[in-house]
Amino acid sequence: MQNLALETVAPVVESVPVPKITAKDVNVHYGEKHAIKDVSVDIPAKGVMSFIGPSGCGKSTFLRCINRMNDTIPICRVTGDLRIDGRDIYEPGLDPVLLRARVGMVFQKPNPFPKSIYENVAYGPRLHGLASNKVEMDELVEWALRRAGLFEEVKDRLKDSGTSLSGGQQQRLCIARAISVRPEVILMDEPCSALDPIATAKIEELIDELRANFTIVIVTHSMQQAARVSQRTAFFHLGKVIEEGVTDQIFMNPRHELTRNYITGRFG
Amino acid sequence: MTNHTVKAFDEELGALTHKVNEMGGIAEAMLVEAVDALVKGDKVKAESVVRRDKSLDVLQQEIEDMAIVLIAKRQPMAQDLRHVMGTVRIAGDIERIGDLFKNIGKRVRATDATMVGNRTLSGIQNMSRMVQEQLKMVLDSFSQNRPDLAREVWLHDGEIDALHNSLFRELLTYMMEDPRAITYCAHLLFIAKNIERVGDHATNIAETVHLIETGEPLTGPRPKADETHYTKGKAE
């Protein structure tokens, strides 16, 4: 296993039709540790791309580069070219707060604010001045909760605390919070790993609906989930992208032996 | 190929392969027995061929059941999934092959007529040897994970078709020469056709093996030579 070449194989479809995000030779260092090595990948607009790979392979680290979440870690250094709609994500003049309004994020564990359900969703739009009065804000909150498939379940208790919801509902609340500022990209870092199968199915259904309007990047440890929800998949191993391509091809006929071993459960 | 982290997964895949090999062994033996029964007019042997088909049906059912449980339990991906789906398809082909041999057994059992000096019997023997070789090679390609052997089988089916064509014409001539031979020759026509169709199933299996091993379908030009449906009787 250790002897297998780590060279990336070229994707079958050479280029993504309309890339929303492009990465070229991206490297990430945590102090001495070289966590991401020369990653080049195109993420298509309006679709779902999944990142798979064993723990510690760098998929979450790379995901966090896309909305500069790694900026908060002092020893973290990102180099290379990472662009959204052609604009450099790491250009000095770019405000990370505004970037994060365009590139939202949903985490592994649901992390609603210790505020009401309504306030959880209204917080972002208020910060960015997206609603000029109460009526507009009500509409925006309802829109986001509806898109997240949560509105019907919580419409009578919008003043209740977000933390009073079930795990699955909390995660959908976090998705509502993420989409409330109308981002273009949603990053999801193992969004279903803490959820039961029913809540997972609801999130997957939601992802399938959202992909018509958003660019979604999902990190998941569930191969079946990646196969179900995404149209493109990248396989990470030891900080590199080993293989990237159309999801059906990756799961039915991967070309790199490391990918094959990983997705068929032959990883040592 | 490295082993799965979960050893039971390897064992379950191995059990599927084992059962397909078992089916293949039975089918090969049935072919030898059926043609032997035909040549010798041995009705006891013919009866034995008919009876053996049942074990293929049972094995095919077991393979399907095992595959369904395996998919439900393991959610196989990539070559594992191709392997599971492939074994189900191959088991289906071998089951059909068994039916064709069973039909030969039934025909031998049913007919008392023989024809002295009928050279088609040796033609059928020749054809069955070719099919036997194809069957053996394709079963080896499966058990030894060899797509190259599968391609060989796939490329050589045309020879069986060509031999079948010449047998077909020969039998037509016999029937026209002597109407008393029609019953027996009609049986031989069906028997030859059955053996030829076993060759077709062998190429199906070759295609499946190639897909399992490489993830790609067998492509390229392939000699095809079954022309019997164009052949017209001389009386016309």
Short mmCIF file of C-alpha atoms in Angstrom, two decimals:
data_model
loop_
_atom_site.label_atom_id
_atom_site.label_comp_id
_atom_site.label_asym_id
_atom_site.label_seq_id
_atom_site.Cartn_x
_atom_site.Cartn_y
_atom_site.Cartn_z
CA MET A 1 0.00 0.00 0.00
CA GLN A 2 2.73 2.47 0.95
CA ASN A 3 4.43 1.88 -2.37
CA LEU A 4 1.50 2.98 -4.45
CA ALA A 5 2.28 6.08 -6.47
CA LEU A 6 0.74 9.25 -5.19
CA GLU A 7 0.61 10.90 -8.61
CA THR A 8 -2.70 12.47 -9.39
CA VAL A 9 -4.54 10.95 -12.33
CA ALA A 10 -5.98 13.41 -14.83
CA PRO A 11 -9.77 13.72 -14.74
CA VAL A 12 -11.70 11.95 -17.50
CA VAL A 13 -13.59 15.12 -18.35
CA GLU A 14 -10.62 17.40 -18.73
CA SER A 15 -12.28 20.57 -17.52
CA VAL A 16 -15.32 21.43 -15.48
CA PRO A 17 -17.89 23.23 -17.70
CA VAL A 18 -18.37 26.35 -15.57
CA PRO A 19 -16.07 26.39 -12.56
CA LYS A 20 -17.24 28.52 -9.67
CA ILE A 21 -14.07 27.96 -7.70
CA THR A 22 -10.67 27.17 -9.12
CA ALA A 23 -7.68 25.99 -7.15
CA LYS A 24 -4.23 25.77 -8.63
CA ASP A 25 -1.21 24.41 -6.79
CA VAL A 26 -2.67 25.19 -3.39
CA ASN A 27 -0.42 24.33 -0.45
CA VAL A 28 -1.25 24.60 3.23
CA HIS A 29 1.24 24.41 6.09
CA TYR A 30 0.39 24.18 9.77
CA GLY A 31 3.73 25.26 11.14
CA GLU A 32 6.07 22.49 10.01
CA LYS A 33 3.30 20.19 8.86
CA HIS A 34 2.62 20.24 5.13
CA ALA A 35 -1.14 19.51 5.18
CA ILE A 36 -2.15 20.25 1.57
CA LYS A 37 0.23 19.54 -1.29
CA ASP A 38 -0.18 21.15 -4.72
CA VAL A 39 -3.93 20.70 -4.90
CA SER A 40 -5.47 21.78 -8.18
CA VAL A 41 -9.17 21.28 -8.61
CA ASP A 42 -12.11 23.01 -10.28
CA ILE A 43 -15.43 23.15 -8.46
CA PRO A 44 -18.38 23.48 -10.84
CA ALA A 45 -21.09 26.12 -10.35
CA LYS A 46 -24.60 24.99 -9.37
CA GLY A 47 -23.86 21.43 -8.42
CA VAL A 48 -22.51 19.31 -5.64
CA MET A 49 -18.90 18.28 -5.35
CA SER A 50 -17.81 15.88 -2.65
CA PHE A 51 -14.40 15.48 -1.07
CA ILE A 52 -13.68 12.00 0.22
CA GLY A 53 -10.62 10.43 1.80
CA PRO A 54 -9.33 8.91 5.02
CA SER A 55 -9.09 10.95 8.23
CA GLY A 56 -6.28 13.47 8.16
CA CYS A 57 -6.02 13.51 4.35
CA GLY A 58 -6.62 17.26 4.20
CA LYS A 59 -10.10 17.41 2.76
CA SER A 60 -11.51 19.53 5.61
CA THR A 61 -8.40 21.72 5.63
CA PHE A 62 -8.83 22.39 1.93
CA LEU A 63 -12.56 23.06 2.40
CA ARG A 64 -11.75 25.63 5.08
CA CYS A 65 -9.36 27.41 2.70
CA ILE A 66 -12.28 28.24 0.42
CA ASN A 67 -13.84 30.69 2.88
CA ARG A 68 -10.60 31.49 4.69
CA MET A 69 -11.63 29.78 7.90
CA ASN A 70 -7.97 28.88 8.31
CA ASP A 71 -7.13 32.60 8.75
CA THR A 72 -8.07 32.23 12.40
CA ILE A 73 -5.24 29.71 12.95
CA PRO A 74 -2.01 31.70 13.39
CA ILE A 75 0.39 28.94 12.32
CA CYS A 76 -1.59 28.16 9.18
CA ARG A 77 -0.08 29.34 5.89
CA VAL A 78 -1.94 29.04 2.57
CA THR A 79 -0.12 29.49 -0.75
CA GLY A 80 -1.11 28.96 -4.35
CA ASP A 81 -3.99 30.24 -6.40
CA LEU A 82 -7.54 29.91 -5.11
CA ARG A 83 -10.26 31.84 -6.91
CA ILE A 84 -14.00 32.35 -6.78
CA ASP A 85 -15.50 33.59 -10.07
CA GLY A 86 -11.95 34.36 -11.12
CA ARG A 87 -11.20 36.58 -8.12
CA ASP A 88 -8.34 35.66 -5.80
CA ILE A 89 -9.79 34.54 -2.46
CA TYR A 90 -6.53 35.47 -0.69
CA GLU A 91 -6.05 38.89 -2.30
CA PRO A 92 -5.12 41.37 0.44
CA GLY A 93 -8.00 43.76 -0.27
CA LEU A 94 -10.65 41.12 0.11
CA ASP A 95 -12.67 41.26 3.33
CA PRO A 96 -12.98 37.74 4.77
CA VAL A 97 -16.32 38.64 6.35
CA LEU A 98 -17.77 39.54 2.96
CA LEU A 99 -16.18 36.42 1.46
CA ARG A 100 -17.90 34.29 4.10
CA ALA A 101 -21.22 35.91 3.21
CA ARG A 102 -20.71 34.57 -0.31
CA VAL A 103 -19.29 31.26 0.89
CA GLY A 104 -21.33 29.89 3.77
CA MET A 105 -20.43 26.93 5.92
CA VAL A 106 -22.20 24.12 7.74
CA PHE A 107 -20.25 22.12 10.29
CA GLN A 108 -20.10 18.56 11.49
CA LYS A 109 -21.91 19.24 14.74
CA PRO A 110 -24.98 21.46 14.57
CA ASN A 111 -23.93 24.71 16.26
CA PRO A 112 -26.93 27.02 16.51
CA PHE A 113 -26.43 30.26 18.43
CA PRO A 114 -27.92 30.18 21.93
CA LYS A 115 -30.68 32.43 20.64
CA SER A 116 -34.18 31.96 19.30
CA ILE A 117 -34.79 30.05 16.09
CA TYR A 118 -35.77 33.33 14.44
CA GLU A 119 -32.65 35.14 15.65
CA ASN A 120 -30.40 32.31 14.46
CA VAL A 121 -31.58 32.92 10.91
CA ALA A 122 -31.94 36.71 11.17
CA TYR A 123 -28.45 37.25 12.60
CA GLY A 124 -26.54 37.15 9.32
CA PRO A 125 -28.96 39.21 7.24
CA ARG A 126 -29.02 41.83 9.99
CA LEU A 127 -25.21 41.95 10.09
CA HIS A 128 -25.08 42.45 6.34
CA GLY A 129 -28.09 44.79 6.18
CA LEU A 130 -30.09 42.55 3.90
CA ALA A 131 -33.50 43.56 5.30
CA SER A 132 -34.65 47.13 5.80
CA ASN A 133 -37.60 46.47 8.07
CA LYS A 134 -39.30 43.83 10.20
CA VAL A 135 -41.60 42.64 7.38
CA GLU A 136 -38.67 42.08 5.04
CA MET A 137 -36.75 40.28 7.75
CA ASP A 138 -39.75 38.05 8.52
CA GLU A 139 -39.97 37.17 4.85
CA LEU A 140 -36.27 36.42 4.63
CA VAL A 141 -36.33 34.22 7.74
CA GLU A 142 -39.33 32.31 6.41
CA TRP A 143 -37.69 31.91 3.00
CA ALA A 144 -34.49 30.52 4.52
CA LEU A 145 -36.36 28.18 6.87
CA ARG A 146 -38.53 26.98 4.00
CA ARG A 147 -35.52 26.34 1.76
CA ALA A 148 -33.96 24.38 4.61
CA GLY A 149 -37.15 22.32 4.91
CA LEU A 150 -37.68 23.40 8.50
CA PHE A 151 -40.36 26.08 8.40
CA GLU A 152 -43.41 23.86 8.81
CA GLU A 153 -41.86 22.19 11.85
CA VAL A 154 -40.94 25.40 13.68
CA LYS A 155 -43.35 28.09 12.45
CA ASP A 156 -45.29 28.12 15.73
CA ARG A 157 -42.26 28.34 17.96
CA LEU A 158 -39.87 30.73 16.24
CA LYS A 159 -39.16 32.35 19.61
CA ASP A 160 -37.98 29.07 21.16
CA SER A 161 -34.28 28.56 21.55
CA GLY A 162 -32.47 27.04 18.57
CA THR A 163 -30.81 24.59 20.91
CA SER A 164 -34.22 23.16 21.91
CA LEU A 165 -34.55 21.51 18.49
CA SER A 166 -33.53 17.94 17.69
CA GLY A 167 -30.10 17.29 16.18
CA GLY A 168 -31.45 17.00 12.64
CA GLN A 169 -33.57 20.11 13.05
CA GLN A 170 -30.60 22.00 14.48
CA GLN A 171 -28.53 21.05 11.44
CA ARG A 172 -31.28 22.24 9.11
CA LEU A 173 -31.44 25.45 11.18
CA CYS A 174 -27.70 25.88 10.57
CA ILE A 175 -28.31 25.37 6.85
CA ALA A 176 -31.10 27.99 7.00
CA ARG A 177 -28.67 30.30 8.79
CA ALA A 178 -26.05 29.67 6.12
CA ILE A 179 -28.39 30.37 3.21
CA SER A 180 -30.10 33.36 4.87
CA VAL A 181 -27.37 35.70 3.61
CA ARG A 182 -27.94 34.27 0.11
CA PRO A 183 -24.47 32.88 -0.41
CA GLU A 184 -23.31 31.50 -3.73
CA VAL A 185 -21.36 28.62 -2.25
CA ILE A 186 -22.18 26.40 0.72
CA LEU A 187 -19.37 24.38 2.29
CA MET A 188 -20.49 21.39 4.31
CA ASP A 189 -18.04 19.61 6.58
CA GLU A 190 -19.52 16.18 7.35
CA PRO A 191 -22.97 17.70 7.86
CA CYS A 192 -24.67 14.37 8.64
CA SER A 193 -22.10 12.60 10.78
CA ALA A 194 -23.97 13.40 13.99
CA LEU A 195 -27.42 12.67 12.59
CA ASP A 196 -29.68 9.61 12.46
CA PRO A 197 -30.61 8.09 9.06
CA ILE A 198 -33.93 9.93 8.83
CA ALA A 199 -32.38 13.34 9.55
CA THR A 200 -29.56 12.41 7.14
CA ALA A 201 -32.07 11.63 4.39
CA LYS A 202 -33.73 15.01 4.96
CA ILE A 203 -30.39 16.82 4.65
CA GLU A 204 -29.55 14.87 1.50
CA GLU A 205 -32.94 15.74 0.01
CA LEU A 206 -32.24 19.36 0.91
CA ILE A 207 -28.81 19.28 -0.74
CA ASP A 208 -30.43 17.89 -3.87
CA GLU A 209 -32.90 20.81 -3.92
CA LEU A 210 -30.33 23.47 -3.11
CA ARG A 211 -27.93 22.46 -5.85
CA ALA A 212 -30.16 24.12 -8.47
CA ASN A 213 -29.22 27.52 -7.03
CA PHE A 214 -26.06 27.02 -5.00
CA THR A 215 -22.60 25.60 -5.47
CA ILE A 216 -22.19 23.00 -2.76
CA VAL A 217 -18.99 21.37 -1.57
CA ILE A 218 -19.40 18.55 0.90
CA VAL A 219 -16.81 16.65 2.91
CA THR A 220 -18.12 13.25 3.91
CA HIS A 221 -16.87 9.99 5.30
CA SER A 222 -19.84 8.15 3.88
CA MET A 223 -18.98 6.89 0.42
CA GLN A 224 -22.62 6.12 -0.21
CA GLN A 225 -23.52 9.69 0.68
CA ALA A 226 -20.92 11.08 -1.71
CA ALA A 227 -22.22 8.76 -4.42
CA ARG A 228 -25.80 9.79 -3.76
CA VAL A 229 -25.57 13.56 -3.48
CA SER A 230 -22.68 14.72 -5.64
CA GLN A 231 -22.04 15.03 -9.33
CA ARG A 232 -18.27 15.31 -8.99
CA THR A 233 -15.95 13.75 -6.46
CA ALA A 234 -12.36 14.35 -5.46
CA PHE A 235 -10.40 11.73 -3.54
CA PHE A 236 -7.80 13.14 -1.12
CA HIS A 237 -4.92 11.15 0.30
CA LEU A 238 -2.01 12.46 2.39
CA GLY A 239 -2.77 16.03 1.41
CA LYS A 240 -3.04 15.43 -2.31
CA VAL A 241 -5.91 15.06 -4.71
CA ILE A 242 -5.29 11.59 -6.12
CA GLU A 243 -8.26 11.39 -8.43
CA GLU A 244 -11.05 13.75 -9.35
CA GLY A 245 -13.93 13.31 -11.75
CA VAL A 246 -17.57 12.53 -12.39
CA THR A 247 -19.01 10.81 -9.30
CA ASP A 248 -20.49 7.83 -11.17
CA GLN A 249 -17.14 7.08 -12.75
CA ILE A 250 -15.23 7.46 -9.48
CA PHE A 251 -17.50 4.98 -7.71
CA MET A 252 -18.02 2.49 -10.52
CA ASN A 253 -14.64 2.51 -12.18
CA PRO A 254 -11.96 4.55 -10.40
CA ARG A 255 -8.66 4.66 -12.24
CA HIS A 256 -6.18 5.07 -9.41
CA GLU A 257 -5.48 2.05 -7.23
CA LEU A 258 -5.56 4.16 -4.06
CA THR A 259 -9.06 5.39 -4.93
CA ARG A 260 -10.14 1.81 -5.66
CA ASN A 261 -8.73 0.56 -2.38
CA TYR A 262 -10.33 3.37 -0.42
CA ILE A 263 -13.85 3.17 -1.82
CA THR A 264 -13.97 -0.62 -1.71
CA GLY A 265 -12.82 -0.78 1.91
CA ARG A 266 -9.34 -2.18 1.25
CA PHE A 267 -7.50 0.55 3.09
CA GLY A 268 -5.03 -0.69 5.66
CA MET B 1 -5.61 -7.01 -5.10
CA THR B 2 -5.33 -6.22 -1.41
CA ASN B 3 -7.83 -7.73 0.98
CA HIS B 4 -10.75 -5.90 2.47
CA THR B 5 -10.35 -4.51 5.97
CA VAL B 6 -13.46 -6.53 6.81
CA LYS B 7 -12.40 -10.14 6.19
CA ALA B 8 -15.97 -11.45 6.01
CA PHE B 9 -16.46 -9.28 2.90
CA ASP B 10 -13.66 -11.17 1.13
CA GLU B 11 -15.14 -14.46 2.26
CA GLU B 12 -18.58 -13.56 0.92
CA LEU B 13 -17.18 -12.47 -2.45
CA GLY B 14 -15.11 -15.67 -2.51
CA ALA B 15 -18.19 -17.77 -1.79
CA LEU B 16 -19.99 -16.18 -4.75
CA THR B 17 -17.05 -16.93 -7.06
CA HIS B 18 -16.89 -20.48 -5.73
CA LYS B 19 -20.55 -21.13 -6.49
CA VAL B 20 -20.21 -19.76 -10.05
CA ASN B 21 -17.21 -22.06 -10.57
CA GLU B 22 -19.29 -24.94 -9.27
CA MET B 23 -22.04 -24.12 -11.78
CA GLY B 24 -19.45 -23.92 -14.55
CA GLY B 25 -18.08 -27.36 -13.66
CA ILE B 26 -21.54 -28.90 -13.79
CA ALA B 27 -22.33 -27.25 -17.14
CA GLU B 28 -19.06 -28.50 -18.66
CA ALA B 29 -19.80 -32.05 -17.50
CA MET B 30 -23.35 -31.83 -18.86
CA LEU B 31 -22.05 -30.92 -22.32
CA VAL B 32 -19.71 -33.92 -22.44
CA GLU B 33 -22.42 -36.23 -21.15
CA ALA B 34 -25.12 -34.89 -23.48
CA VAL B 35 -23.04 -35.29 -26.64
CA ASP B 36 -21.85 -38.71 -25.51
CA ALA B 37 -25.47 -39.77 -24.92
CA LEU B 38 -26.35 -38.51 -28.40
CA VAL B 39 -23.53 -40.30 -30.18
CA LYS B 40 -24.13 -43.58 -28.36
CA GLY B 41 -27.91 -43.25 -28.21
CA ASP B 42 -27.55 -43.77 -24.46
CA LYS B 43 -30.89 -42.92 -22.86
CA VAL B 44 -29.73 -43.47 -19.29
CA LYS B 45 -27.03 -40.89 -19.78
CA ALA B 46 -29.53 -38.58 -21.45
CA GLU B 47 -31.77 -38.90 -18.40
CA SER B 48 -28.84 -38.05 -16.14
CA VAL B 49 -28.20 -34.83 -18.12
CA VAL B 50 -31.84 -33.86 -17.72
CA ARG B 51 -31.66 -34.45 -13.95
CA ARG B 52 -28.44 -32.50 -13.44
CA ASP B 53 -30.00 -29.30 -14.72
CA LYS B 54 -31.90 -28.99 -11.45
CA SER B 55 -28.69 -28.47 -9.47
CA LEU B 56 -27.80 -25.51 -11.71
CA ASP B 57 -31.19 -23.92 -11.02
CA VAL B 58 -30.65 -24.34 -7.28
CA LEU B 59 -27.13 -22.87 -7.41
CA GLN B 60 -28.28 -19.92 -9.50
CA GLN B 61 -30.97 -19.14 -6.94
CA GLU B 62 -28.43 -19.39 -4.12
CA ILE B 63 -26.08 -17.00 -5.93
CA GLU B 64 -28.87 -14.46 -6.43
CA ASP B 65 -29.87 -14.67 -2.77
CA MET B 66 -26.26 -14.32 -1.60
CA ALA B 67 -25.67 -11.35 -3.90
CA ILE B 68 -28.75 -9.53 -2.61
CA VAL B 69 -27.72 -10.05 1.01
CA LEU B 70 -24.16 -8.95 0.20
CA ILE B 71 -25.34 -5.74 -1.50
CA ALA B 72 -27.64 -4.96 1.41
CA LYS B 73 -24.96 -5.64 4.02
CA ARG B 74 -21.77 -4.34 2.39
CA GLN B 75 -22.87 -1.77 -0.18
CA PRO B 76 -20.07 -2.78 -2.52
CA MET B 77 -18.41 -0.18 -4.75
CA ALA B 78 -16.37 -0.20 -7.95
CA GLN B 79 -14.93 -3.61 -8.86
CA ASP B 80 -16.67 -5.23 -5.88
CA LEU B 81 -20.05 -4.10 -7.16
CA ARG B 82 -19.13 -5.13 -10.70
CA HIS B 83 -18.06 -8.51 -9.34
CA VAL B 84 -21.33 -9.08 -7.48
CA MET B 85 -23.51 -7.96 -10.40
CA GLY B 86 -21.28 -9.90 -12.78
CA THR B 87 -21.61 -13.18 -10.87
CA VAL B 88 -25.39 -12.81 -10.94
CA ARG B 89 -25.30 -12.34 -14.71
CA ILE B 90 -22.86 -15.18 -15.27
CA ALA B 91 -24.96 -17.49 -13.08
CA GLY B 92 -27.93 -16.56 -15.28
CA ASP B 93 -25.98 -17.44 -18.42
CA ILE B 94 -24.84 -20.78 -17.02
CA GLU B 95 -28.38 -21.58 -15.93
CA ARG B 96 -29.54 -20.98 -19.53
CA ILE B 97 -26.66 -23.14 -20.77
CA GLY B 98 -27.94 -25.90 -18.48
CA ASP B 99 -31.41 -25.58 -20.01
CA LEU B 100 -29.95 -26.00 -23.50
CA PHE B 101 -28.07 -29.17 -22.48
CA LYS B 102 -31.16 -30.46 -20.72
CA ASN B 103 -33.04 -29.98 -23.98
CA ILE B 104 -30.42 -32.09 -25.79
CA GLY B 105 -30.87 -34.81 -23.15
CA LYS B 106 -34.65 -34.73 -23.64
CA ARG B 107 -34.27 -35.06 -27.41
CA VAL B 108 -31.92 -38.02 -27.08
CA ARG B 109 -34.33 -39.58 -24.60
CA ALA B 110 -37.31 -39.07 -26.91
CA THR B 111 -36.02 -40.34 -30.20
CA ASP B 112 -35.44 -43.95 -31.24
CA ALA B 113 -34.53 -43.19 -34.80
CA THR B 114 -30.92 -43.21 -35.91
CA MET B 115 -29.34 -42.82 -39.29
CA VAL B 116 -26.59 -45.00 -40.47
CA GLY B 117 -23.76 -43.14 -42.09
CA ASN B 118 -24.86 -39.73 -40.85
CA ARG B 119 -21.72 -37.64 -40.81
CA THR B 120 -23.39 -34.77 -39.00
CA LEU B 121 -22.87 -36.55 -35.68
CA SER B 122 -19.14 -36.09 -35.97
CA GLY B 123 -19.78 -32.48 -36.99
CA ILE B 124 -21.80 -32.00 -33.81
CA GLN B 125 -19.00 -33.63 -31.83
CA ASN B 126 -16.53 -31.21 -33.38
CA MET B 127 -18.72 -28.26 -32.59
CA SER B 128 -19.23 -29.43 -29.02
CA ARG B 129 -15.46 -29.72 -28.59
CA MET B 130 -15.07 -26.13 -29.73
CA VAL B 131 -17.84 -24.98 -27.41
CA GLN B 132 -16.32 -27.00 -24.59
CA GLU B 133 -13.04 -25.19 -25.11
CA GLN B 134 -14.77 -21.80 -25.20
CA LEU B 135 -16.69 -22.67 -22.04
CA LYS B 136 -13.58 -23.81 -20.23
CA MET B 137 -11.64 -20.74 -21.29
CA VAL B 138 -14.36 -18.30 -20.27
CA LEU B 139 -14.82 -20.00 -16.89
CA ASP B 140 -11.04 -19.81 -16.40
CA SER B 141 -11.09 -16.14 -17.34
CA PHE B 142 -13.61 -15.61 -14.54
CA SER B 143 -11.90 -17.68 -11.86
CA GLN B 144 -8.41 -16.39 -12.75
CA ASN B 145 -9.49 -12.74 -13.21
CA ARG B 146 -8.16 -12.66 -16.77
CA PRO B 147 -9.83 -10.21 -19.17
CA ASP B 148 -7.34 -11.26 -21.89
CA LEU B 149 -8.79 -14.79 -21.90
CA ALA B 150 -12.29 -13.34 -21.99
CA ARG B 151 -11.37 -11.37 -25.11
CA GLU B 152 -10.03 -14.56 -26.74
CA VAL B 153 -13.36 -16.29 -26.18
CA TRP B 154 -15.24 -13.28 -27.47
CA LEU B 155 -13.19 -13.24 -30.67
CA HIS B 156 -13.59 -16.93 -31.46
CA ASP B 157 -17.35 -17.42 -31.33
CA GLY B 158 -17.49 -16.90 -35.11
CA GLU B 159 -15.83 -20.26 -35.70
CA ILE B 160 -18.65 -22.05 -33.90
CA ASP B 161 -21.21 -20.12 -35.91
CA ALA B 162 -19.45 -21.12 -39.14
CA LEU B 163 -19.47 -24.79 -38.19
CA HIS B 164 -23.13 -24.54 -37.27
CA ASN B 165 -23.88 -23.07 -40.70
CA SER B 166 -22.25 -25.99 -42.48
CA LEU B 167 -24.04 -28.53 -40.24
CA PHE B 168 -27.32 -26.83 -40.97
CA ARG B 169 -26.80 -27.11 -44.75
CA GLU B 170 -25.70 -30.70 -44.45
CA LEU B 171 -28.80 -31.66 -42.46
CA LEU B 172 -31.06 -29.94 -45.01
CA THR B 173 -29.47 -32.06 -47.73
CA TYR B 174 -30.07 -35.27 -45.77
CA MET B 175 -33.69 -34.39 -45.21
CA MET B 176 -34.24 -33.68 -48.88
CA GLU B 177 -32.54 -36.87 -49.93
CA ASP B 178 -34.54 -39.10 -47.61
CA PRO B 179 -37.78 -37.88 -45.99
CA ARG B 180 -37.61 -40.78 -43.48
CA ALA B 181 -34.64 -39.00 -41.94
CA ILE B 182 -36.57 -35.80 -41.28
CA THR B 183 -37.54 -36.53 -37.65
CA TYR B 184 -34.03 -37.45 -36.61
CA CYS B 185 -32.41 -34.64 -38.58
CA ALA B 186 -34.86 -32.11 -37.14
CA HIS B 187 -33.73 -33.17 -33.66
CA LEU B 188 -30.12 -32.84 -34.76
CA LEU B 189 -30.86 -29.34 -36.11
CA PHE B 190 -32.14 -28.30 -32.71
CA ILE B 191 -29.26 -30.00 -30.92
CA ALA B 192 -26.73 -28.21 -33.13
CA LYS B 193 -28.55 -24.92 -32.58
CA ASN B 194 -28.53 -25.51 -28.81
CA ILE B 195 -24.78 -26.07 -28.81
CA GLU B 196 -24.26 -23.00 -30.96
CA ARG B 197 -26.30 -20.95 -28.50
CA VAL B 198 -24.14 -22.18 -25.63
CA GLY B 199 -21.29 -20.54 -27.54
CA ASP B 200 -23.29 -17.30 -27.54
CA HIS B 201 -23.74 -17.56 -23.77
CA ALA B 202 -19.98 -18.11 -23.44
CA THR B 203 -19.40 -14.80 -25.25
CA ASN B 204 -21.95 -13.13 -22.95
CA ILE B 205 -19.95 -14.41 -19.99
CA ALA B 206 -16.74 -13.17 -21.64
CA GLU B 207 -18.26 -9.69 -21.91
CA THR B 208 -19.28 -9.79 -18.25
CA VAL B 209 -15.82 -10.96 -17.11
CA HIS B 210 -14.19 -8.18 -19.09
CA LEU B 211 -16.50 -5.61 -17.51
CA ILE B 212 -15.84 -6.99 -14.01
CA GLU B 213 -12.09 -6.90 -14.43
CA THR B 214 -11.59 -3.67 -16.36
CA GLY B 215 -14.76 -1.66 -15.87
CA GLU B 216 -14.90 -1.31 -19.66
CA PRO B 217 -17.12 -3.18 -22.13
CA LEU B 218 -15.52 -5.40 -24.78
CA THR B 219 -15.37 -3.37 -27.96
CA GLY B 220 -13.97 -3.63 -31.45
CA PRO B 221 -14.90 -5.69 -34.49
CA ARG B 222 -16.00 -9.23 -33.82
CA PRO B 223 -16.44 -11.95 -36.45
CA LYS B 224 -20.08 -13.04 -36.57
CA ALA B 225 -20.99 -15.91 -38.84
CA ASP B 226 -24.44 -17.27 -38.08
CA GLU B 227 -25.99 -17.23 -41.57
CA THR B 228 -28.55 -20.02 -41.18
CA HIS B 229 -31.43 -17.57 -41.25
CA TYR B 230 -30.40 -16.60 -44.82
CA THR B 231 -30.14 -20.18 -46.08
CA LYS B 232 -32.81 -21.24 -48.55
CA GLY B 233 -33.86 -24.79 -49.33
CA LYS B 234 -32.67 -26.20 -52.65
CA ALA B 235 -36.23 -27.20 -53.59
CA GLU B 236 -37.20 -23.55 -53.99
#
